[in-house]
XYZ file of C-alpha atoms in Angstrom:
654
model
C 0.224 -0.220 0.451
C 1.659 3.491 -0.922
C 1.034 6.654 0.897
C -1.534 7.774 -1.850
C -2.764 4.911 0.119
C -2.184 4.867 3.801
C -3.082 8.827 3.611
C -6.852 7.696 2.222
C -7.720 5.015 4.510
C -6.910 7.366 7.132
C -9.049 10.589 6.148
C -11.394 7.380 5.867
C -11.089 6.831 9.582
C -11.471 10.793 10.314
C -14.751 10.846 8.663
C -16.235 7.666 9.786
C -14.765 8.749 13.538
C -17.097 11.983 12.366
C -19.694 10.547 11.601
C -20.102 8.202 14.938
C -19.592 11.075 17.243
C -22.692 12.806 15.392
C -24.468 9.167 15.856
C -23.235 9.326 20.430
C -24.514 13.483 20.168
C -27.620 12.706 18.241
C -28.298 9.522 20.072
C -26.000 9.534 23.601
C -25.691 13.309 24.908
C -27.308 13.099 27.962
C -31.330 14.424 28.147
C -30.731 16.255 30.744
C -29.507 19.138 28.997
C -29.372 22.735 29.888
C -32.075 23.569 27.759
C -32.882 27.374 27.292
C -36.565 28.322 27.219
C -38.080 29.148 23.768
C -41.246 32.601 23.572
C -42.018 34.408 21.081
C -44.747 35.899 22.213
C -45.772 39.333 24.029
C -45.337 38.297 27.073
C -41.323 38.403 27.402
C -38.260 40.072 25.084
C -37.703 37.511 22.400
C -36.124 35.030 23.303
C -35.960 32.333 19.955
C -32.570 30.792 18.300
C -30.465 33.683 17.700
C -32.137 36.290 19.523
C -31.374 36.553 23.346
C -30.342 33.825 25.059
C -30.141 31.391 22.359
C -28.031 30.373 20.377
C -27.350 30.751 17.297
C -27.523 27.692 16.474
C -29.422 26.171 19.105
C -31.204 21.928 18.461
C -32.884 19.142 20.751
C -31.485 16.415 22.191
C -33.388 14.152 20.134
C -36.140 12.800 22.410
C -36.582 16.214 23.312
C -37.988 17.050 19.714
C -39.195 15.936 16.287
C -36.070 13.932 13.444
C -35.776 15.808 10.487
C -33.456 15.479 7.536
C -29.971 16.997 8.161
C -28.299 13.628 8.167
C -30.063 13.795 11.952
C -32.203 10.688 11.170
C -31.652 7.260 9.088
C -33.236 4.149 8.631
C -31.337 1.238 11.212
C -30.813 -1.285 9.750
C -31.551 -0.455 5.910
C -34.969 -2.063 4.089
C -34.490 -4.402 1.669
C -36.100 -4.539 -1.884
C -38.488 -6.991 -0.606
C -40.388 -5.161 1.780
C -39.209 -1.829 -0.415
C -41.329 -3.908 -3.425
C -43.986 -5.469 -1.395
C -44.797 -1.261 -0.504
C -44.790 -0.873 -3.832
C -47.129 -2.973 -4.630
C -49.358 -1.181 -1.451
C -48.444 1.733 -3.135
C -49.820 0.684 -6.563
C -53.395 -0.651 -5.204
C -53.668 2.297 -3.035
C -54.480 3.938 -6.288
C -57.455 2.252 -7.493
C -60.321 4.441 -7.132
C -62.426 1.935 -4.286
C -59.518 0.107 -2.646
C -60.660 0.341 0.518
C -63.633 -1.509 -0.378
C -62.357 -3.844 -3.043
C -59.181 -4.814 -0.457
C -62.252 -7.147 1.003
C -63.180 -8.738 -2.409
C -62.051 -11.319 -2.815
C -63.172 -11.601 -6.902
C -61.511 -8.094 -7.082
C -58.536 -9.670 -4.951
C -57.741 -12.716 -8.048
C -57.616 -9.662 -10.283
C -55.484 -7.727 -8.086
C -53.218 -10.535 -8.222
C -53.165 -11.107 -11.012
C -51.711 -6.900 -11.787
C -49.392 -7.490 -9.874
C -47.879 -10.650 -9.753
C -46.013 -9.473 -12.917
C -44.256 -6.667 -10.095
C -40.685 -7.158 -9.084
C -39.509 -9.654 -5.757
C -43.126 -10.642 -5.990
C -44.094 -14.110 -4.125
C -47.323 -15.287 -2.440
C -45.803 -14.926 0.822
C -44.946 -11.673 0.434
C -48.932 -11.546 -0.702
C -50.340 -12.971 2.181
C -49.089 -10.264 4.062
C -49.906 -7.222 1.866
C -53.321 -8.482 1.258
C -53.260 -8.366 5.723
C -51.710 -4.925 5.979
C -53.617 -3.565 3.253
C -57.252 -4.608 4.863
C -56.134 -2.899 8.323
C -55.473 0.742 6.573
C -58.789 0.011 5.258
C -59.842 0.198 8.676
C -57.327 2.897 9.141
C -59.186 4.890 6.607
C -62.656 4.905 7.394
C -61.004 7.337 10.883
C -58.759 8.985 9.476
C -59.407 9.172 5.267
C -55.831 9.323 4.027
C -53.262 5.873 3.999
C -49.886 5.664 5.510
C -47.995 4.361 2.031
C -44.104 3.365 0.474
C -43.554 2.921 5.147
C -39.819 2.012 5.208
C -38.660 4.215 7.838
C -40.049 6.800 6.981
C -44.008 7.433 4.842
C -45.768 9.328 2.995
C -49.156 9.997 3.710
C -51.921 10.490 0.606
C -55.690 11.453 0.595
C -58.195 12.281 -2.386
C -61.004 12.145 0.718
C -58.967 14.468 3.354
C -59.998 17.739 1.340
C -63.530 18.719 1.267
C -64.288 18.604 -3.852
C -65.724 22.200 -2.304
C -62.585 23.803 -0.972
C -60.801 23.269 -3.416
C -62.659 24.405 -5.799
C -63.069 27.439 -3.890
C -58.560 27.970 -3.798
C -59.024 27.317 -7.279
C -61.359 30.662 -8.400
C -60.498 32.474 -5.846
C -56.661 32.964 -6.723
C -56.925 32.471 -10.457
C -57.266 35.849 -11.256
C -54.406 36.768 -9.099
C -52.665 34.297 -11.626
C -53.773 36.130 -14.367
C -52.119 38.758 -13.186
C -48.807 37.714 -12.643
C -49.492 36.081 -15.843
C -49.597 39.149 -17.470
C -46.795 40.469 -16.134
C -44.383 37.481 -16.689
C -41.854 38.173 -19.109
C -40.975 35.956 -22.246
C -38.791 33.455 -21.209
C -39.020 33.628 -18.338
C -39.269 30.823 -15.258
C -42.721 28.674 -15.707
C -42.887 28.596 -11.530
C -44.843 31.121 -10.788
C -45.393 31.485 -6.561
C -48.353 33.740 -5.874
C -47.161 32.764 -2.057
C -42.852 32.894 -1.981
C -41.917 32.713 1.624
C -38.228 33.257 -0.008
C -39.227 36.620 -0.847
C -38.959 38.738 2.930
C -37.380 36.624 4.448
C -36.460 37.392 8.385
C -32.519 38.471 6.709
C -30.255 38.816 9.816
C -28.471 42.449 9.893
C -30.465 44.054 8.327
C -34.774 42.678 8.856
C -36.570 44.530 11.989
C -37.914 42.735 14.319
C -40.274 43.379 17.898
C -37.562 42.050 20.879
C -39.036 43.068 24.020
C -41.984 41.808 24.445
C -44.511 42.662 20.938
C -46.306 41.218 18.810
C -48.456 41.355 15.713
C -51.540 40.561 15.678
C -53.087 40.617 11.362
C -54.758 43.306 12.499
C -52.290 45.522 13.147
C -49.194 44.631 11.699
C -50.027 46.792 8.678
C -49.336 50.008 11.669
C -45.965 48.684 12.871
C -43.763 49.186 10.144
C -41.453 51.961 12.386
C -40.697 49.031 14.897
C -38.235 47.489 15.918
C -34.503 46.882 15.402
C -32.377 44.989 12.996
C -32.076 41.058 13.680
C -28.566 40.424 15.074
C -25.562 40.161 12.126
C -24.083 36.225 11.997
C -20.726 36.065 10.120
C -20.822 34.619 6.678
C -20.798 30.829 6.090
C -20.497 29.839 2.220
C -18.932 26.746 0.878
C -15.358 28.508 -0.920
C -15.279 29.461 -4.746
C -14.182 26.686 -6.460
C -17.213 24.318 -4.767
C -19.599 27.146 -5.448
C -19.007 26.744 -8.838
C -18.843 23.421 -9.010
C -22.229 22.918 -7.427
C -22.923 25.704 -9.695
C -22.025 23.139 -13.036
C -23.904 20.675 -11.603
C -20.861 17.821 -10.841
C -21.452 15.037 -9.322
C -19.387 15.774 -6.237
C -18.502 19.789 -6.339
C -17.343 19.192 -2.139
C -14.869 17.333 -2.992
C -12.362 20.342 -4.353
C -12.951 22.002 -1.651
C -11.420 20.140 0.858
C -13.315 20.761 3.576
C -14.087 18.975 6.938
C -17.102 16.447 7.077
C -18.152 19.571 9.760
C -17.537 22.289 8.363
C -19.656 20.768 5.063
C -22.584 20.328 8.881
C -22.005 24.198 8.317
C -23.306 24.715 5.693
C -27.516 23.571 6.777
C -27.576 26.394 8.140
C -27.794 30.163 7.145
C -26.510 32.726 8.091
C -28.452 35.080 6.580
C -31.674 34.433 6.010
C -34.888 32.134 7.218
C -38.187 31.775 5.550
C -41.071 33.275 7.900
C -43.734 31.576 9.481
C -47.593 32.580 11.134
C -48.419 32.029 13.835
C -51.344 29.209 14.249
C -53.386 28.476 16.829
C -55.380 25.887 18.367
C -59.784 27.174 18.646
C -62.054 26.005 21.502
C -60.373 22.147 24.152
C -60.382 20.114 21.829
C -60.113 19.276 18.080
C -57.813 20.354 14.965
C -59.280 23.426 14.334
C -57.995 26.387 13.642
C -56.966 30.304 13.057
C -54.008 31.551 12.057
C -53.178 34.680 14.528
C -50.294 36.511 12.488
C -50.110 37.520 8.452
C -49.269 35.043 5.843
C -45.380 36.514 4.584
C -46.268 38.175 1.081
C -49.883 37.388 1.845
C -51.891 40.119 2.605
C -54.157 39.797 5.544
C -55.996 42.354 4.684
C -57.198 42.424 0.570
C -56.728 38.849 1.143
C -58.593 38.415 4.350
C -61.086 34.984 3.003
C -58.288 32.891 1.439
C -56.202 32.732 4.882
C -59.255 30.892 5.453
C -59.214 28.772 3.086
C -55.509 27.997 4.411
C -57.104 27.866 8.280
C -59.258 24.534 6.714
C -55.815 23.252 5.041
C -54.074 23.106 7.864
C -56.781 21.642 9.575
C -56.752 18.582 7.871
C -53.192 18.712 7.102
C -52.746 17.616 11.710
C -53.743 14.571 11.044
C -51.668 13.670 8.124
C -48.549 15.151 10.242
C -49.445 13.292 13.091
C -49.017 9.791 11.370
C -46.030 10.902 9.574
C -43.561 12.343 11.977
C -40.832 10.551 13.443
C -40.157 11.183 16.845
C -36.309 9.958 18.749
C -34.751 6.526 16.228
C -38.077 4.904 15.445
C -40.252 5.498 12.434
C -43.038 4.602 12.799
C -44.019 2.076 11.647
C -41.775 -0.981 11.678
C -40.036 -2.458 9.708
C -41.434 -5.745 8.457
C -37.802 -7.336 7.313
C -34.971 -7.111 9.642
C -31.221 -8.958 8.008
C -28.057 -8.030 8.009
C -26.750 -10.119 5.182
C -27.272 -12.301 2.186
C -27.805 -15.823 1.860
C -27.006 -16.959 -1.180
C -27.903 -20.336 -3.723
C -24.611 -21.311 -4.581
C -22.897 -25.446 -5.573
C -20.003 -24.941 -4.271
C -18.995 -24.850 -1.213
C -15.257 -25.385 -1.449
C -12.522 -23.196 -2.986
C -9.527 -24.379 -5.133
C -6.173 -22.319 -4.208
C -5.713 -19.092 -4.935
C -9.259 -19.201 -6.055
C -11.615 -16.271 -5.581
C -15.436 -16.881 -3.827
C -17.445 -16.235 -6.789
C -20.758 -14.393 -6.813
C -23.501 -15.411 -7.059
C -27.403 -14.681 -6.703
C -28.464 -13.923 -3.162
C -31.753 -14.689 -2.031
C -34.025 -12.389 -0.879
C -36.419 -12.677 2.339
C -39.009 -13.077 3.115
C -41.519 -11.730 5.191
C -43.095 -13.063 7.985
C -39.815 -15.769 7.791
C -38.771 -14.315 11.230
C -41.181 -12.709 13.148
C -44.661 -13.109 12.359
C -47.747 -10.266 11.593
C -48.888 -10.067 13.793
C -45.416 -9.521 16.187
C -45.008 -6.495 13.408
C -47.960 -4.427 14.344
C -47.531 -4.449 17.444
C -44.108 -3.613 17.303
C -42.018 -7.046 18.438
C -39.829 -7.504 15.237
C -37.020 -7.019 16.906
C -36.109 -11.345 15.690
C -33.090 -11.039 12.082
C -33.441 -13.490 8.957
C -29.694 -12.842 9.605
C -27.419 -12.163 12.050
C -24.715 -9.465 11.603
C -21.069 -8.706 12.306
C -21.402 -7.640 15.519
C -17.379 -5.895 15.503
C -18.331 -2.553 14.146
C -21.326 -2.006 15.842
C -19.298 -3.186 19.646
C -16.284 -1.002 18.254
C -18.172 2.320 17.707
C -21.053 1.507 19.768
C -23.400 2.280 16.677
C -27.040 2.606 18.166
C -29.274 0.555 16.902
C -33.715 -0.285 16.730
C -33.549 -4.122 17.554
C -36.843 -3.584 18.635
C -39.712 -0.679 17.518
C -40.674 1.759 19.498
C -44.326 2.091 19.091
C -45.420 5.767 20.025
C -48.294 8.404 18.696
C -48.279 11.788 18.101
C -51.608 14.530 18.579
C -49.799 17.936 17.956
C -53.331 19.372 18.670
C -53.238 18.172 22.421
C -49.460 18.756 22.962
C -49.253 21.730 21.758
C -52.947 23.437 21.660
C -51.507 25.565 23.852
C -48.621 26.707 22.180
C -50.330 26.969 18.867
C -48.231 25.878 15.261
C -46.223 28.225 13.302
C -46.717 26.383 10.014
C -44.511 27.941 6.939
C -46.773 28.481 3.224
C -45.992 28.024 0.193
C -48.733 28.655 -2.434
C -47.410 27.901 -7.004
C -48.166 27.254 -10.395
C -46.290 25.293 -12.873
C -47.014 27.605 -15.289
C -46.421 25.617 -19.028
C -46.768 26.815 -23.014
C -46.347 26.207 -26.559
C -43.141 27.783 -26.285
C -41.963 25.857 -23.073
C -43.955 23.175 -23.146
C -42.334 20.884 -20.131
C -40.955 21.360 -17.045
C -37.580 21.342 -15.765
C -36.022 17.496 -14.290
C -36.028 18.566 -10.054
C -33.576 17.898 -7.531
C -33.375 16.348 -4.512
C -34.731 17.739 -1.973
C -34.551 18.436 2.120
C -37.774 21.023 3.096
C -36.055 24.810 4.140
C -32.663 25.092 5.555
C -31.725 24.567 10.195
C -33.098 27.462 11.026
C -37.326 27.200 9.696
C -36.318 23.383 11.898
C -38.341 22.961 9.582
C -40.675 18.741 9.683
C -42.972 18.384 7.665
C -44.479 19.344 4.588
C -47.850 18.866 2.901
C -48.343 18.861 -0.400
C -52.431 20.085 -1.889
C -53.001 20.120 -5.758
C -56.162 21.697 -6.002
C -55.778 22.605 -9.747
C -54.659 21.433 -13.139
C -54.949 22.274 -16.718
C -53.483 20.225 -19.932
C -50.956 18.384 -18.221
C -50.114 15.069 -17.698
C -49.685 12.958 -14.811
C -47.027 13.808 -12.110
C -45.611 11.669 -9.544
C -43.307 13.009 -6.519
C -40.822 10.500 -5.873
C -39.186 9.931 -2.360
C -35.451 8.718 -0.511
C -34.350 8.631 2.264
C -30.348 8.346 4.141
C -30.007 4.714 5.773
C -27.052 3.268 7.320
C -25.283 0.949 4.930
C -22.073 0.034 6.113
C -21.183 -3.081 4.900
C -19.026 -4.791 8.013
C -21.967 -4.571 9.894
C -24.047 -6.533 7.649
C -21.535 -9.020 6.880
C -20.717 -8.193 4.032
C -17.470 -7.620 2.179
C -15.837 -5.373 -0.707
C -15.697 -9.557 -3.207
C -20.046 -9.524 -3.169
C -21.467 -5.177 -3.342
C -23.612 -5.770 -5.746
C -25.068 -9.155 -3.780
C -25.568 -6.164 -0.933
C -26.820 -3.498 -3.087
C -29.632 -6.612 -4.739
C -31.000 -7.448 -1.690
C -30.422 -3.806 0.492
C -31.957 -2.326 -2.776
C -29.011 0.117 -3.448
C -28.125 0.707 -7.127
C -25.023 -1.158 -6.607
C -23.333 1.928 -9.098
C -24.386 4.699 -6.306
C -23.355 1.300 -3.284
C -19.412 1.411 -4.879
C -19.519 5.387 -5.717
C -22.548 7.145 -4.009
C -24.662 8.605 -0.870
C -26.119 6.706 0.814
C -29.518 6.931 0.546
C -32.489 5.040 -0.188
C -34.637 5.704 -2.790
C -38.715 4.279 -1.312
C -40.659 5.224 -4.898
C -43.109 7.808 -6.343
C -46.489 9.006 -5.077
C -48.859 10.406 -8.094
C -50.016 13.074 -7.654
C -53.642 14.170 -8.888
C -56.496 17.348 -8.699
C -57.845 17.446 -4.962
C -54.906 15.198 -3.646
C -53.120 15.778 -0.104
C -49.746 14.278 0.151
C -47.616 14.728 3.858
C -44.701 14.414 4.951
C -41.527 14.424 7.790
C -38.264 16.447 6.315
C -36.283 13.122 7.091
C -36.647 12.609 3.536
C -35.797 14.006 0.851
C -38.421 15.001 -1.919
C -38.135 15.197 -6.468
C -40.610 16.549 -8.251
C -40.723 14.615 -11.314
C -41.523 16.373 -14.997
C -44.840 16.468 -16.429
C -45.909 18.289 -20.299
C -48.708 19.741 -22.370
C -50.948 17.386 -23.189
C -51.824 19.216 -26.222
C -48.718 21.089 -27.067
C -50.858 23.976 -28.796
C -52.845 25.087 -26.024
C -50.681 26.015 -22.607
C -51.562 23.876 -19.130
C -50.484 24.895 -15.256
C -50.611 22.582 -12.817
C -51.485 24.625 -8.722
C -50.252 23.940 -5.320
C -50.016 25.212 -1.751
C -47.419 24.495 -0.084
C -47.807 24.030 4.032
C -44.311 23.012 6.193
C -44.719 22.634 9.702
C -41.675 23.819 12.191
C -41.068 21.670 15.218
C -43.680 22.849 17.220
C -40.582 22.018 20.383
C -39.718 25.102 19.191
C -40.094 28.717 18.364
C -38.766 30.494 15.751
C -38.660 34.208 15.076
C -42.197 34.321 12.647
C -44.073 37.536 11.706
C -45.908 37.581 15.478
C -42.632 39.149 15.568
C -41.969 40.848 11.686
C -43.046 43.624 11.333
C -44.327 43.433 7.760
C -41.041 44.125 4.983
C -43.162 44.544 1.563
C -42.537 48.262 0.368
C -46.026 48.224 -1.749
C -48.099 47.103 1.470
C -46.182 49.914 2.413
C -46.439 52.768 0.467
C -50.013 51.223 -0.259
C -51.687 51.818 2.921
C -50.174 55.253 3.504
C -51.140 56.696 1.258
C -54.375 55.637 2.034
C -53.948 56.601 5.394
C -52.851 59.989 4.018
C -56.445 59.922 2.222
C -54.304 61.916 -1.090
C -56.346 60.345 -3.924
C -59.871 62.192 -1.523
C -57.598 65.137 -2.073
C -57.469 65.534 -5.733
C -53.836 64.750 -5.756
C -52.723 64.137 -8.901
C -51.741 60.263 -9.568
C -47.995 61.480 -10.775
C -47.068 63.068 -6.996
C -48.165 59.800 -5.575
C -46.078 57.613 -8.464
C -42.864 60.900 -7.195
C -43.530 59.412 -3.259
C -43.435 55.454 -3.944
C -40.164 56.737 -6.128
C -38.387 58.544 -3.547
C -39.246 55.281 -0.851
C -38.585 52.975 -3.416
C -36.211 50.690 -1.249
C -37.899 50.954 2.236
C -39.148 48.335 4.246
C -37.743 46.784 1.972
C -37.316 47.496 -1.771
C -38.882 44.659 -5.274
C -35.444 44.998 -6.536
C -33.421 44.152 -3.855
C -36.445 41.067 -2.150
C -35.249 40.158 -5.798
C -31.455 39.150 -5.260
C -32.154 38.092 -1.404
C -34.423 35.583 -2.991
C -31.653 34.683 -6.208
C -28.931 34.393 -3.148
C -31.591 31.981 -0.348
C -32.453 29.759 -3.081
C -28.226 29.983 -3.733
C -27.690 28.026 -0.198
C -30.970 26.262 -0.387
C -28.748 24.617 -3.224
C -25.691 24.573 -1.513
C -27.920 22.898 1.900
C -28.650 20.243 0.173
C -25.506 18.953 -1.777
C -23.976 19.438 1.554
C -26.453 16.686 2.322
C -25.477 14.794 -0.066
C -21.607 14.869 0.547
C -22.349 13.776 4.369
C -24.105 10.978 3.326
C -22.107 10.195 0.245
C -18.086 10.538 2.405
C -19.540 8.241 5.350
C -20.418 5.536 2.901
C -16.915 6.153 0.682
C -15.056 5.565 4.118
C -17.298 2.583 5.188
C -16.453 0.946 2.107
C -12.369 1.870 2.195
C -12.964 0.038 5.283
C -12.727 3.282 7.373
C -12.312 2.365 11.358
C -11.738 -1.031 11.321
C -7.355 -3.093 11.920
């Protein structure tokens, strides 16, 4: 082994040790740590991350918050390809219009079995398991009006029945005129996505945005009266990748951070923004029980005066999203659903039982484990899924004390009960993807985690309420998994077998991040989809059906801020939009009533266009913020790649 190999091994050892230190920090640190109380009400000075005594990069112990996907949560152990195939079957069958009724009809079930029997890794045992599970899902659907799919660690909640049709129609009709006005202002060759409500415009800008930090607060009725209030938010040292890394990101390189000689820990710092934070609105529960809510501070970039009816619609959508959030959020180390197959090695069908001198073990087709082998369906439902099909090589687990999930921790989440007094914080985005004959298709999306660590987003709901002249859409999901081959008893001579058994791309397994693709969920009009922010998602491209006519797809996204935190919100930040202020100021002055010519109004508008923040500055900030979002997703991927790479190089071994 030459010096370069030794250097690589030393680097791999350091990367693995850094990663395992991270795991111990997340899982093993004392949960009696110093807790900084967080609040942003009017009773006391503002105490949220970055304000008061709460550190800017403050994270609670994992047991005191929900999990997120910024290299915080990963599925341990890695789900098998067989389990992925089973969840794919259930995802397909729950797309059928009357599935929750027909799943109890033996004749229909026979037809379905024939349809899915050609799907990857279909077997009689997996079909029996899926049938039992789908029947349980159908019973649960009657109460929740949604179904959990692709649930191997993380999960997605989907529903075509939860949001009433009339609510979607009301939302479509109200926003149609607003989008029509936006399209008339749209320049040729501009982006195909129009954002009616864009959290990246006029966000919290550290060192620039004025904040009510001494106990004041805004509400919907008075928010337009506080333009001159507040003091600038604290300014933090700029945090950005080196120039050559940024260049690699812009050029779309597979591993842009490889050129920067930037450490695993320093890459982790990029998950925080030192410049911006999306501003959530405050949402309070109404009454003594239930999920009805009221929005009590303005939605950033949506006027509570001119668009008050839209606030009522969004309140109803948030209320309807709470139950899916309850059933998809991840608490602690375990996902909401136990894994269905637990194995740490591959079995083989091989007639070769002895090697000749100097002969290497030849790769052979591995056997895929079957459900029900180590534990029954009933055991699984109760979380008794600790028995394994194939045992692990525990050398590395003992050496580094890597935490593993041997038995599932069952839990329930009820946001409406636990956080009834504090309420929730929600970030709202409303968008329309507009296609034309000159731009007939949407771009390929990037793998994305929502927001940055500043926002502490733990779940997202998307509701598609309008579409016209476009092909089908879908969202694809993937999650970070633990793929240390020595722990799984699989060595480099048989990486292909390991990748096959655990549903990983063989090429990516050898040179890629430890990410596992879970599958895709169709997105159609009237559907509400919800997922925890432990997963990366990618909106797949679609195109015009009739290439000679325009088309669109419109949706609203609701991002849930972890309610274990409080972050700076629109309760604490007076509106920053110049157009809101100038309109309010001119109306208050009554210039029109006194016959003041429009030219004078235009002159006043021009002289004050940068206060509080002008449109040009807001657009520049948005470009910079989107740049940060791009590099944070690449940073997450790089950290997942590095730990996987150093595992495969033998990091931590002797």
